[in-house]
Coordinates of C-alpha atoms in Angstrom, one line a residue:
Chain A
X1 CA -16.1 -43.2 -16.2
X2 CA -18.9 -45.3 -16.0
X3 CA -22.6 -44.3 -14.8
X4 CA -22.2 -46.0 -11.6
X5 CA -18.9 -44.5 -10.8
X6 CA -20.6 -41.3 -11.2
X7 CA -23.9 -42.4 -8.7
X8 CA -20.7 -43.3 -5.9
X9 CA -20.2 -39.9 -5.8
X10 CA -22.1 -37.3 -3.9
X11 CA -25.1 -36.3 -6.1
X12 CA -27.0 -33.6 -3.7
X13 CA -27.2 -30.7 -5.9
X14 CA -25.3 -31.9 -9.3
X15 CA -26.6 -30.8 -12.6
X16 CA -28.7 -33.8 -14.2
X17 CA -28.9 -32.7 -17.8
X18 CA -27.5 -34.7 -20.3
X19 CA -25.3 -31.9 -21.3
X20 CA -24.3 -31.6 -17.7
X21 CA -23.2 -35.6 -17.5
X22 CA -20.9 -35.4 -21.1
X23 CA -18.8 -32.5 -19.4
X24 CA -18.9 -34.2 -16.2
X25 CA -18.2 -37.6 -17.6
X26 CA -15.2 -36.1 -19.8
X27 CA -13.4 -33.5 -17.6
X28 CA -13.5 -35.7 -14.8
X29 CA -15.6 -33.1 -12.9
X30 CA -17.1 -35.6 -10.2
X31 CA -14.0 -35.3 -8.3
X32 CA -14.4 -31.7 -7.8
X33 CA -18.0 -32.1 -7.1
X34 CA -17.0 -34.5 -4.2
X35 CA -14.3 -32.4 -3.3
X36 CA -16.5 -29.1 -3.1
X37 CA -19.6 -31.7 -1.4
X38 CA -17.3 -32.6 1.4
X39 CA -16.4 -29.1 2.2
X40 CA -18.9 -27.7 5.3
X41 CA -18.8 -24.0 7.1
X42 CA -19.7 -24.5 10.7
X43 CA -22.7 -22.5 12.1
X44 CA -22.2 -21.1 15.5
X45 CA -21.5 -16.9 16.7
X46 CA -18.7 -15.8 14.6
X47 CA -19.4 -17.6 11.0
X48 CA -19.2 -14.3 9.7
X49 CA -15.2 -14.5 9.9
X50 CA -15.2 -16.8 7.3
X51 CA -16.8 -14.2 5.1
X52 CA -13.0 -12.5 4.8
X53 CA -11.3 -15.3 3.4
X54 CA -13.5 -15.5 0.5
X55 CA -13.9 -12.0 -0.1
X56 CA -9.9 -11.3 0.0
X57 CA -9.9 -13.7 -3.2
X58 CA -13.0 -11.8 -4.6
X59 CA -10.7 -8.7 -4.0
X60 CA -7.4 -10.0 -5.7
X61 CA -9.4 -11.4 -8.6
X62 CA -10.6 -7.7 -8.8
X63 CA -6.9 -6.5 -8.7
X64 CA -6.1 -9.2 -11.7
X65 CA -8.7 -7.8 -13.8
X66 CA -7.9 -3.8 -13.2
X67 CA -4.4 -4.7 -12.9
X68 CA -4.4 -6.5 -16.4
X69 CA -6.2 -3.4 -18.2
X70 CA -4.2 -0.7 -16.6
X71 CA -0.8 -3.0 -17.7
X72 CA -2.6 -2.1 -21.5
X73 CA -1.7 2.2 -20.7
X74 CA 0.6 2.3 -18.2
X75 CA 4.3 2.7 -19.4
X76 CA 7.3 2.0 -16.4
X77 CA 9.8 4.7 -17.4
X78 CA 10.7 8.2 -15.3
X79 CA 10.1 10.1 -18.4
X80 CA 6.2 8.5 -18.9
X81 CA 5.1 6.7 -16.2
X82 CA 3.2 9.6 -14.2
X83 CA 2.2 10.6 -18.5
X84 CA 0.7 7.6 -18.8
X85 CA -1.2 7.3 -15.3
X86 CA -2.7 10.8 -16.3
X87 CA -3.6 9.9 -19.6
X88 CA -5.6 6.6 -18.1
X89 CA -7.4 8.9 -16.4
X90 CA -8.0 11.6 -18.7
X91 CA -7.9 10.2 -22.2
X92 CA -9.1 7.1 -22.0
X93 CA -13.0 6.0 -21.3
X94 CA -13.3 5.0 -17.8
X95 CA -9.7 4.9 -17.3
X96 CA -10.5 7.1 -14.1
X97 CA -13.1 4.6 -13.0
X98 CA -10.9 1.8 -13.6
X99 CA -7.7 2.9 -11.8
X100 CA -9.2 3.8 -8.8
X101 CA -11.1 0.7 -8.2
X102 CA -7.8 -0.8 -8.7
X103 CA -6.5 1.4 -5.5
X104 CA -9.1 1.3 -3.5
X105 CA -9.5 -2.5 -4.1
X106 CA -6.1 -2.7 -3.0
X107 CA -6.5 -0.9 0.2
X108 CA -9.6 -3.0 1.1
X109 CA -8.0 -5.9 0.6
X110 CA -5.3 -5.1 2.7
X111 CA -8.0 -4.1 5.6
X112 CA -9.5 -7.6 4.9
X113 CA -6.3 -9.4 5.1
X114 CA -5.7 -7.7 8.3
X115 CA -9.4 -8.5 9.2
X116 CA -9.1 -12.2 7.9
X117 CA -5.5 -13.0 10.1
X118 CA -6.7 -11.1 13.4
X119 CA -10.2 -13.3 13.7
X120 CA -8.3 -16.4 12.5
X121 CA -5.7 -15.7 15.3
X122 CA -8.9 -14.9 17.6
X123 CA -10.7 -18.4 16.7
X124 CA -7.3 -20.0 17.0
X125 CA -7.7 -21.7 13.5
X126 CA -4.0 -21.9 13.9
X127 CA -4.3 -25.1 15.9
X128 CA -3.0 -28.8 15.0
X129 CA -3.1 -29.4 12.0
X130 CA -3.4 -25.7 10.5
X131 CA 0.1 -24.5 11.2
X132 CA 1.0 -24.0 7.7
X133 CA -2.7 -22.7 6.8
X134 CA -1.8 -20.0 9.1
X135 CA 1.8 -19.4 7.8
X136 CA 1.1 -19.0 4.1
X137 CA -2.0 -17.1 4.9
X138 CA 0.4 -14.4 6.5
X139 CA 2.8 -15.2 3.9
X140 CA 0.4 -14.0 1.6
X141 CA -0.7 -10.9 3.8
X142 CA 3.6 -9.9 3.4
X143 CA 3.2 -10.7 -0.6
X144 CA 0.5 -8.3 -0.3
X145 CA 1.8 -5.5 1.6
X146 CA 4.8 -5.6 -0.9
X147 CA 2.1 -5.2 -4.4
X148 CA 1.1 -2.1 -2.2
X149 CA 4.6 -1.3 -1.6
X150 CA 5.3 -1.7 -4.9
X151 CA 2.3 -0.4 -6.7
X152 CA 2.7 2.9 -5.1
X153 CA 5.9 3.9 -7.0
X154 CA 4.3 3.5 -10.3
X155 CA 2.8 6.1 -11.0
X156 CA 5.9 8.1 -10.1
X157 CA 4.4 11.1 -8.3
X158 CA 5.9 12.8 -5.5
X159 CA 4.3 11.2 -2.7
X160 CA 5.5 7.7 -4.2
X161 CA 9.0 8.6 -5.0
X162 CA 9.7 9.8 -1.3
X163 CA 7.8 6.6 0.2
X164 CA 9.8 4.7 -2.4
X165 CA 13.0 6.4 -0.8
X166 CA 11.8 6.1 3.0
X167 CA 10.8 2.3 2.4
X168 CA 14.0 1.1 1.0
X169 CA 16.2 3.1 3.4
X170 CA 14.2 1.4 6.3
X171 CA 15.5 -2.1 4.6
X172 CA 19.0 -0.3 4.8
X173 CA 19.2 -0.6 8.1
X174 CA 19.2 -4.1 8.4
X175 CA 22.8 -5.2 9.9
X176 CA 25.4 -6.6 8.0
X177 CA 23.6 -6.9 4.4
X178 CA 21.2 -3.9 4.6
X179 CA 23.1 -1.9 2.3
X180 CA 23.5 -4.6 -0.3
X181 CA 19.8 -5.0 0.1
X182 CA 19.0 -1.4 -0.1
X183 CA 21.1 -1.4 -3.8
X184 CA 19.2 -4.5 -4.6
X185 CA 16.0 -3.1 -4.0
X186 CA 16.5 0.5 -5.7
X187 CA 19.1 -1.0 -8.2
X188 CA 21.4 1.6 -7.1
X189 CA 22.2 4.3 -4.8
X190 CA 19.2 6.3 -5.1
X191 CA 15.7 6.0 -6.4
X192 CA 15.6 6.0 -10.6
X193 CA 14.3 4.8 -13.6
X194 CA 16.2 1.2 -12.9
X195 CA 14.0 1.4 -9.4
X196 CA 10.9 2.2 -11.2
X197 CA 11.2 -1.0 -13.8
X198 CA 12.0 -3.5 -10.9
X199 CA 9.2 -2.1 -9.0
X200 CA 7.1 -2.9 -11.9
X201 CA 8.6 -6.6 -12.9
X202 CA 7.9 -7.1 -8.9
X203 CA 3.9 -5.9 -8.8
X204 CA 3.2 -7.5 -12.3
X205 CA 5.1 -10.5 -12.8
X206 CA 7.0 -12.0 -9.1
X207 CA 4.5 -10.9 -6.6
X208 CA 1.6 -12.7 -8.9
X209 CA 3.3 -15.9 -9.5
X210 CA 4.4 -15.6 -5.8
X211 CA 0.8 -15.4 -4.8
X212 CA -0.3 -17.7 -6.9
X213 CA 1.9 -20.6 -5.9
X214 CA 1.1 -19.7 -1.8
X215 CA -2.5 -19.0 -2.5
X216 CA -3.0 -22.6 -4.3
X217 CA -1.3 -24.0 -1.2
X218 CA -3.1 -21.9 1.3
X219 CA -6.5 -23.1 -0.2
X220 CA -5.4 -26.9 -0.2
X221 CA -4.9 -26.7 3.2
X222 CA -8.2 -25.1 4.0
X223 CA -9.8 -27.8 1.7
X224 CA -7.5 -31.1 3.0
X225 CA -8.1 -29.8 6.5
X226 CA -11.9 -28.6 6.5
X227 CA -12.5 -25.2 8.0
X228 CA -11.7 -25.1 11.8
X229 CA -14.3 -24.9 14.6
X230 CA -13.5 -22.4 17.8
X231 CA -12.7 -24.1 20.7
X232 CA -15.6 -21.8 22.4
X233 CA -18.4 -23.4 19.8
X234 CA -17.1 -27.1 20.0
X235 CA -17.3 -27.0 24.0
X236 CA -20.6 -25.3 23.7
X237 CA -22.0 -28.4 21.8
X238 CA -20.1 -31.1 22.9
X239 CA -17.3 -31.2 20.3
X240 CA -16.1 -30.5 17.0
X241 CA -18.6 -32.4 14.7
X242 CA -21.3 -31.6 16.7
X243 CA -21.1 -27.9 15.8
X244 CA -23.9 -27.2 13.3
X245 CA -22.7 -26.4 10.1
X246 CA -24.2 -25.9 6.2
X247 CA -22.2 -27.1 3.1
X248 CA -19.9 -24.8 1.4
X249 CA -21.5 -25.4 -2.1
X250 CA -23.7 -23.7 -2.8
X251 CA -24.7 -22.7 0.8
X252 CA -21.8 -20.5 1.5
X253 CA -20.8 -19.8 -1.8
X254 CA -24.3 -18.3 -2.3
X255 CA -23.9 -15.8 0.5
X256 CA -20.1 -15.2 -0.5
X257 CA -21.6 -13.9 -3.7
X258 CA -23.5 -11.6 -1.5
X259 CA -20.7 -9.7 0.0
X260 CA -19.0 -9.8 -3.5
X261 CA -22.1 -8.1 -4.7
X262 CA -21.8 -5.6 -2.1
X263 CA -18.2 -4.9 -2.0
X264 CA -18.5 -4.1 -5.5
X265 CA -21.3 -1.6 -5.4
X266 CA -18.7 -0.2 -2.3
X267 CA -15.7 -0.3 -4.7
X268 CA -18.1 1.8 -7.7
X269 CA -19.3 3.9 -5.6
X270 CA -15.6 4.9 -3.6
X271 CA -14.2 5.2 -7.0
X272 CA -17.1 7.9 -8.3
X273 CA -17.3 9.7 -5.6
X274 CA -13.5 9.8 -4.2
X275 CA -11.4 9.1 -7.0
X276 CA -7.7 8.3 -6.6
X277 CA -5.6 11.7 -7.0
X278 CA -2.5 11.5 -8.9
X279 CA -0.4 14.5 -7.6
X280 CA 2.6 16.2 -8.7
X281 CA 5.0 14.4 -10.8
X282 CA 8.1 13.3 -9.2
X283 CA 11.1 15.7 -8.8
X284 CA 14.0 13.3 -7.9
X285 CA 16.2 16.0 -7.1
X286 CA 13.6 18.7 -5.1
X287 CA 12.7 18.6 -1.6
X288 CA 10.1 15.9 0.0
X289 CA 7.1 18.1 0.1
X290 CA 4.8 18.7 3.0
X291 CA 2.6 15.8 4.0
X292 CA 4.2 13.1 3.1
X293 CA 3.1 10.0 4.0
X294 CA 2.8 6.6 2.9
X295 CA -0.5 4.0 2.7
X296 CA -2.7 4.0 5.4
X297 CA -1.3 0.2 6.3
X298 CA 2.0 1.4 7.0
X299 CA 1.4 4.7 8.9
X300 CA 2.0 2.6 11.8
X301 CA 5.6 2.0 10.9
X302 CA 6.4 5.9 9.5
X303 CA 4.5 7.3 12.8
X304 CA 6.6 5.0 14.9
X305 CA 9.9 6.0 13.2
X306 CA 9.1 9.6 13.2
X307 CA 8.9 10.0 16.9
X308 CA 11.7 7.5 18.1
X309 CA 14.7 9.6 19.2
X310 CA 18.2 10.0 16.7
X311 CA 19.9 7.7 19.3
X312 CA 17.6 5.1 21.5
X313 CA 18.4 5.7 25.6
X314 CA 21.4 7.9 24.2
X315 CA 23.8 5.3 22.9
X316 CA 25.7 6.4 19.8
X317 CA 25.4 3.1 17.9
X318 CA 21.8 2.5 18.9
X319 CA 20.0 4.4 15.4
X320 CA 16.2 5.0 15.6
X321 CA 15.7 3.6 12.4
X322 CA 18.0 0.9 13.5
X323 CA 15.8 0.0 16.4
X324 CA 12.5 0.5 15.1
X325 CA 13.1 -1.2 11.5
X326 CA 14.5 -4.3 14.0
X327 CA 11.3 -4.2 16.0
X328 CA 9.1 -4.5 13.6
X329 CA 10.7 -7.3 11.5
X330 CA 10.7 -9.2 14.6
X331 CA 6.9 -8.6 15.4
X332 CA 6.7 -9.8 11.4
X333 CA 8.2 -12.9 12.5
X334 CA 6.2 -13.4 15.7
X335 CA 3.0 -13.3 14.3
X336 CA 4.1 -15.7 11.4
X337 CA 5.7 -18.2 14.0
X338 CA 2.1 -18.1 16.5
X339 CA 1.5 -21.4 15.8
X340 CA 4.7 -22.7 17.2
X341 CA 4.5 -20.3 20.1
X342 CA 1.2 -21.4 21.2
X343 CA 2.2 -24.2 23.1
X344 CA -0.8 -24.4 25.2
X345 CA -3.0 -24.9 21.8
X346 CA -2.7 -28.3 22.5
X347 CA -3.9 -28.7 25.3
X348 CA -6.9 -26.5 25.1
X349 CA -5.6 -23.7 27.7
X350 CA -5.9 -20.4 27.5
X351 CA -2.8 -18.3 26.0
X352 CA -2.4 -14.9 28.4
X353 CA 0.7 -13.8 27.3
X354 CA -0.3 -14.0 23.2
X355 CA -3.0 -12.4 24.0
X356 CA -1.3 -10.0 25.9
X357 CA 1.3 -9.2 22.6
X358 CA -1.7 -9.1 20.5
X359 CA -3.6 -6.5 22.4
X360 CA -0.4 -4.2 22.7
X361 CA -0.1 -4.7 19.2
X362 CA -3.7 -4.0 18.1
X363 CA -4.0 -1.0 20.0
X364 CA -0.4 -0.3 19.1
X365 CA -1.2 -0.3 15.4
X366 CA -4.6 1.7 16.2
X367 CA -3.7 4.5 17.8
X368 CA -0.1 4.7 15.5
X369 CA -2.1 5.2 12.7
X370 CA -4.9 7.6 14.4
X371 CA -2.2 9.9 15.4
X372 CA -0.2 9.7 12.0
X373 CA -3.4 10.6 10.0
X374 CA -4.3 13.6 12.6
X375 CA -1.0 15.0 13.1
Chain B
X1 CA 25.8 -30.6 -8.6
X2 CA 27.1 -27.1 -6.2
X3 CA 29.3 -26.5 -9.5
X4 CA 26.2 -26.7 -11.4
X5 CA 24.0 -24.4 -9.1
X6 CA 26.5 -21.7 -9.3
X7 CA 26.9 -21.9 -12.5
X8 CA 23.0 -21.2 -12.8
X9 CA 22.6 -18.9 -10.0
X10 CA 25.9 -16.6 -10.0
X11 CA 25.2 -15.1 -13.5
X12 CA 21.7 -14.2 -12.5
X13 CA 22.6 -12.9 -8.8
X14 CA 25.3 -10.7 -10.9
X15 CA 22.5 -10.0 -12.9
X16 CA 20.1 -8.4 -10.1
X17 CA 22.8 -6.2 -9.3
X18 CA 22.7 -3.3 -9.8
X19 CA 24.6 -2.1 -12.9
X20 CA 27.9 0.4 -12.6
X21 CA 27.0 3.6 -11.5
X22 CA 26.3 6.4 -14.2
X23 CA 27.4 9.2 -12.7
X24 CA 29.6 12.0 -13.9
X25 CA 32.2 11.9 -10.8
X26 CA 32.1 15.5 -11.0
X27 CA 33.9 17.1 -7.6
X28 CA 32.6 20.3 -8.2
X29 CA 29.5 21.7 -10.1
X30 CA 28.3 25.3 -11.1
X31 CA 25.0 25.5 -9.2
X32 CA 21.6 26.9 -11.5
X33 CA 21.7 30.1 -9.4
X34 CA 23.8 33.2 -9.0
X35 CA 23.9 35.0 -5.6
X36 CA 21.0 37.3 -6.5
X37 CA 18.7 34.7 -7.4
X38 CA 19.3 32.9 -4.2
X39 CA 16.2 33.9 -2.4
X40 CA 12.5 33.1 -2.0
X41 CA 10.1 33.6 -4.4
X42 CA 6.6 35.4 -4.3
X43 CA 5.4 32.2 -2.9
X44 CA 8.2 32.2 -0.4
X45 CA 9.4 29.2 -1.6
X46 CA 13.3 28.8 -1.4
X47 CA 14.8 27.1 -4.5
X48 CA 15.2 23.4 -4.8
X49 CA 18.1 21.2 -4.7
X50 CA 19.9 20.4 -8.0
X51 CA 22.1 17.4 -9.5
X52 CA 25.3 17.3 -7.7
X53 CA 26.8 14.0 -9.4
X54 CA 23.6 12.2 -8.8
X55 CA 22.5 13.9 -5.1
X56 CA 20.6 16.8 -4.1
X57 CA 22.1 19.4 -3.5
X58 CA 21.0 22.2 -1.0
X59 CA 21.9 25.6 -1.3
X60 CA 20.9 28.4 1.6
X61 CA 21.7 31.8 2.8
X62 CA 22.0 32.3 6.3
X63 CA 20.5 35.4 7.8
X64 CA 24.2 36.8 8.3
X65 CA 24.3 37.0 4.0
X66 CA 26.7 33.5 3.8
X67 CA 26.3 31.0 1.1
X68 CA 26.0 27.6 2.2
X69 CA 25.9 24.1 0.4
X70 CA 24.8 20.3 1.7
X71 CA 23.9 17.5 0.8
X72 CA 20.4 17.5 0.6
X73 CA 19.7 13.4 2.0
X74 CA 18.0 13.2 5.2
X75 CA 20.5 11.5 7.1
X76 CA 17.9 9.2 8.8
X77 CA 15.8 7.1 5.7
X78 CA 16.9 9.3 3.0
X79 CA 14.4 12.1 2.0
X80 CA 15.3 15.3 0.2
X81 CA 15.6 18.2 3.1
X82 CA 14.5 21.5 2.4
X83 CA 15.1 25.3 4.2
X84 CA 12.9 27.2 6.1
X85 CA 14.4 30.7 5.7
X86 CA 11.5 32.4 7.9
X87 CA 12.5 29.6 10.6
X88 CA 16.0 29.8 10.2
X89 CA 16.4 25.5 9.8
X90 CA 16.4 23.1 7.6
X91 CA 14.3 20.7 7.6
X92 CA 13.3 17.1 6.2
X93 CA 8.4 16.8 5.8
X94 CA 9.3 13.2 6.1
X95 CA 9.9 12.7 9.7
X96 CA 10.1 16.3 11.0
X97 CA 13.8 15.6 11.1
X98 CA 15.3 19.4 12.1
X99 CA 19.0 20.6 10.9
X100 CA 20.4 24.2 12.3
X101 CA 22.3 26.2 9.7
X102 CA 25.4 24.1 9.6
X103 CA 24.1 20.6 9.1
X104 CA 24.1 19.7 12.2
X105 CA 21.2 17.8 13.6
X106 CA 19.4 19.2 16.3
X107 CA 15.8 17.5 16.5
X108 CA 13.9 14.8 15.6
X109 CA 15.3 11.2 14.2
X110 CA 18.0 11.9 12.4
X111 CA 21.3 10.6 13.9
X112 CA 24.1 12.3 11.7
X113 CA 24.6 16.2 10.5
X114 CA 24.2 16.9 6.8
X115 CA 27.5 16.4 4.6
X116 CA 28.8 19.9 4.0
X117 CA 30.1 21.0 0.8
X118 CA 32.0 24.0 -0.3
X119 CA 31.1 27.0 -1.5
X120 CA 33.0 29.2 -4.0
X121 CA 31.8 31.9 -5.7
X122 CA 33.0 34.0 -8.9
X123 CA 32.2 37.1 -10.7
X124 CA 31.0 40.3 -10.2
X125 CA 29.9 41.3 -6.6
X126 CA 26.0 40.5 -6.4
X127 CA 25.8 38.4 -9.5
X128 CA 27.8 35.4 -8.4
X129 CA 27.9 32.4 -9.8
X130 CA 28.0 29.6 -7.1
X131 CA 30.5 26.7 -7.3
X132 CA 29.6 23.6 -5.2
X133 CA 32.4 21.3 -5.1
X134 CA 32.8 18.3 -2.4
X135 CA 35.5 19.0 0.9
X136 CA 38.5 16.9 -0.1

């Protein structure tokens, strides 16, 4: 590439070193200087919800790296798994520290990706053209929930195995194919050492290539399409690209790093002071101990399908589990099809009846878990 | 080309599924306690299920002195139940599912009663041993 093609390009900012322009020249880095030039965040009341995008990544690339080391211990059989998660945190240095940023990591990252899709849905990034922004961005929040689904088995301690058992049986209830899905998840009738290897094929080798692929998709959408402006913001200043706004690099990126900074000070100082308990080792064939319970991001779900009644309004076909397993498959697919739903988007108009759902379900989800984690 | 799809896809569908059961097929098992050692411990803990062909199995004694056996699986997502001598239940810490003494659900979400099994016993009077072995 010639020197001239290189002054076509955006220059604000660009290393000028000779050094710099034989690696730029050679790895064809202009293009990615352009590309990460071009990219603005908008200023107006609620920048900070573009914070969560950005720190869900810093999150996962967390998860990557404890992940990776705790893959170098960790052994997926009955016999040794809950051996080896006691030795990583006994017997070798730091193994403590190391496993439980990994778990708390991984329950911040869920609050964040909870955080990140309920402001995206209040900004209504979802508009024209960011349909599919918004639908691999909850793809990826299900991809997630399932590494915390299926991280929580591995260490094979009580509270895990009986989780395991409660989880799969709610995909049992699905009609027609639930009970072939139900074998296919457990690899069997019942929860065992075959469950306990696809659990761990799942959380270290699908769900990461499965994240991978949607996350490289979801962040070439939020590149092509620039990040959105609220409706609220571009009214306030006359439209869209009148919103102020600072470039991404190294503006933004700058104060990303700053709540990366923080969050892992938070993660350090959660995983000193409250570090992850192990528990009791499995007993496949004992009783489900007192206080069971699973993650704090599904407590929702388990609270719901503890109080619904044996048979719903009486009927003898009508299961609880049936119903409520149902329900919340379809709110799954609500919230992934908003896009399409919000027909008014287009128009600018307000969306009451959305809004309406999203409230029930915020404050459904709210006090679901409050009264799970109290009773 | 559909020829050539299955012929990638069936052997690794077959694949994911899961392989033939293991179990014994046993229809009848010697449980791990005698009569006399069916009973709470200092803790007041009642003793756990044990392998009956691959399921829990539950064994109780009902306030009148009778020796009964279940299946141990929640009937509602599949937890292990447990007794409650000093309540006179059985019950599943999962979803505070309730069972009276003869399976049958009473509270809570599950929708079916416990499978009953039978109960045998053999030996010398107080020191029992307890054969489970499935209703035919």
């Amino acid at each position: 590439m010639s020197p001239e093609t290189l002054d076509n390009t955006s220059d604000r900012g660009r290393p000028r070193s000779p050094l710099a322009a034989f690696f730029f020249e050679r790895l064809g880095l202009d293009d990615l200087w352009a590309l990460a030039a071009k990219k603005r965040v908008p200023i107006h009341g609620t920048t900070a919800f573009y914070f969560l995008g950005g720190m869900a990544l810093f999150l996962f690339a967390i998860q990557v790296v404890t992940g990776t080391l705790l893959s170098l211990y960790y052994k997926p059989s009955p016999d040794q798994a809950f051996e080896s998660v006691r030795a990583i945190m006994t017997e070798v240095d730091f193994g403590w520290l190391i496993r439980s940023i990994h778990t708390w990591s991984a329950n911040l990252l869920i609050g964040i990706l909870f955080l990140h899709v309920l402001t995206t849905y209040v900004m209504r990034a979802y508009r024209r053209p960011r349909e599919f922004t918004w639908m691999t961005g909850v793809g990826l929040l299900v991809l997630f929930l399932a590494f915390g689904f299926s991280g929580y088995l591995l260490p094979w301690n009580q509270l895990a195995f009986f989780a395991t058992r409660v989880g799969t049986g709610i995909v049992g209830v699905v009609p027609l194919v639930g009970r072939d899905l139900l074998l296919l998840a457990r690899s069997g009738e019942n929860v065992t050492g075959d469950t306990l290897a696809r659990f761990y094929a799942l959380h270290v080798v699908i769900l990461p290539l499965a994240t991978l692929a949607v996350l490289v998709v979801h962040l070439f959408l939020v590149q092509k399409h620039g990040i959105s402006v609220p409706e609220r913001a571009a009214k306030k200043c006359g439209g869209a690209d009148r919103v102020p706004s600072m470039p991404f690099f190294p503006h933004f990126l700058l104060r990303d790093m700053v709540g990366w900074y923080v969050a892992l000070g938070l993660l350090a100082a959660l995983a000193a002071l409250f570090p992850w308990e192990l528990g009791e080792k499995a007993a496949p064939f004992g009783s489900a101990p007192e206080g069971i319970r699973p993650e704090w991001y599904f407590l929702f779900m388990f609270q719901s399908l503890k109080k619904l009644p044996a048979h719903v309004f009486g009927i003898p076909w009508l299961e609880g589990e049936t119903v409520g397993g149902l329900f919340f498959g379809l709110c799954g697919l609500i919230v992934f099809l908003v896009p399409l739903l919000d027909l008014r988007a287009a128009q600018g108009r307000s969306r009451p009846i959305l809004n309406v759902l999203a409230a029930i379900a915020v404050i459904g989800f709210v006090v679901m878990t409050a009264w799970g984690l109290l009773e | 080309m559909a020829a050539m799809l299955a012929a990638i896809f069936y052997p690794v569908v077959r694949f994911l599924w899961p392989r033939a059961t293991t179990s014994s097929g046993a229809s009848e098992v010697a449980a791990p306690y005698t009569v006399a050692q069916l009973k709470a411990d200092a803790e007041g803990k009642w003793p756990p299920p044990f392998n009956f062909d691959g399921k829990p199995c539950l064994l109780i004694r009902t306030p009148e002195g009778e020796i009964k056996a279940f299946n141990a699986i929640c009937t509602h997502l599949d937890c292990t139940v447990e007794y409650r001598p000093e309540r006179h239940d059985i019950f599943c810490n999962c979803h505070n599912g309730v069972y009276d003494l003869n399976g049958r659900n009473v509270s809570g979400p599950p929708p079916r009663p416990l499978e009953v099994y039978k109960v045998t016993l053999r030996g010398k009077p107080g020191q029992e041993e307890i054969l489970v072995s499935r209703n035919a």
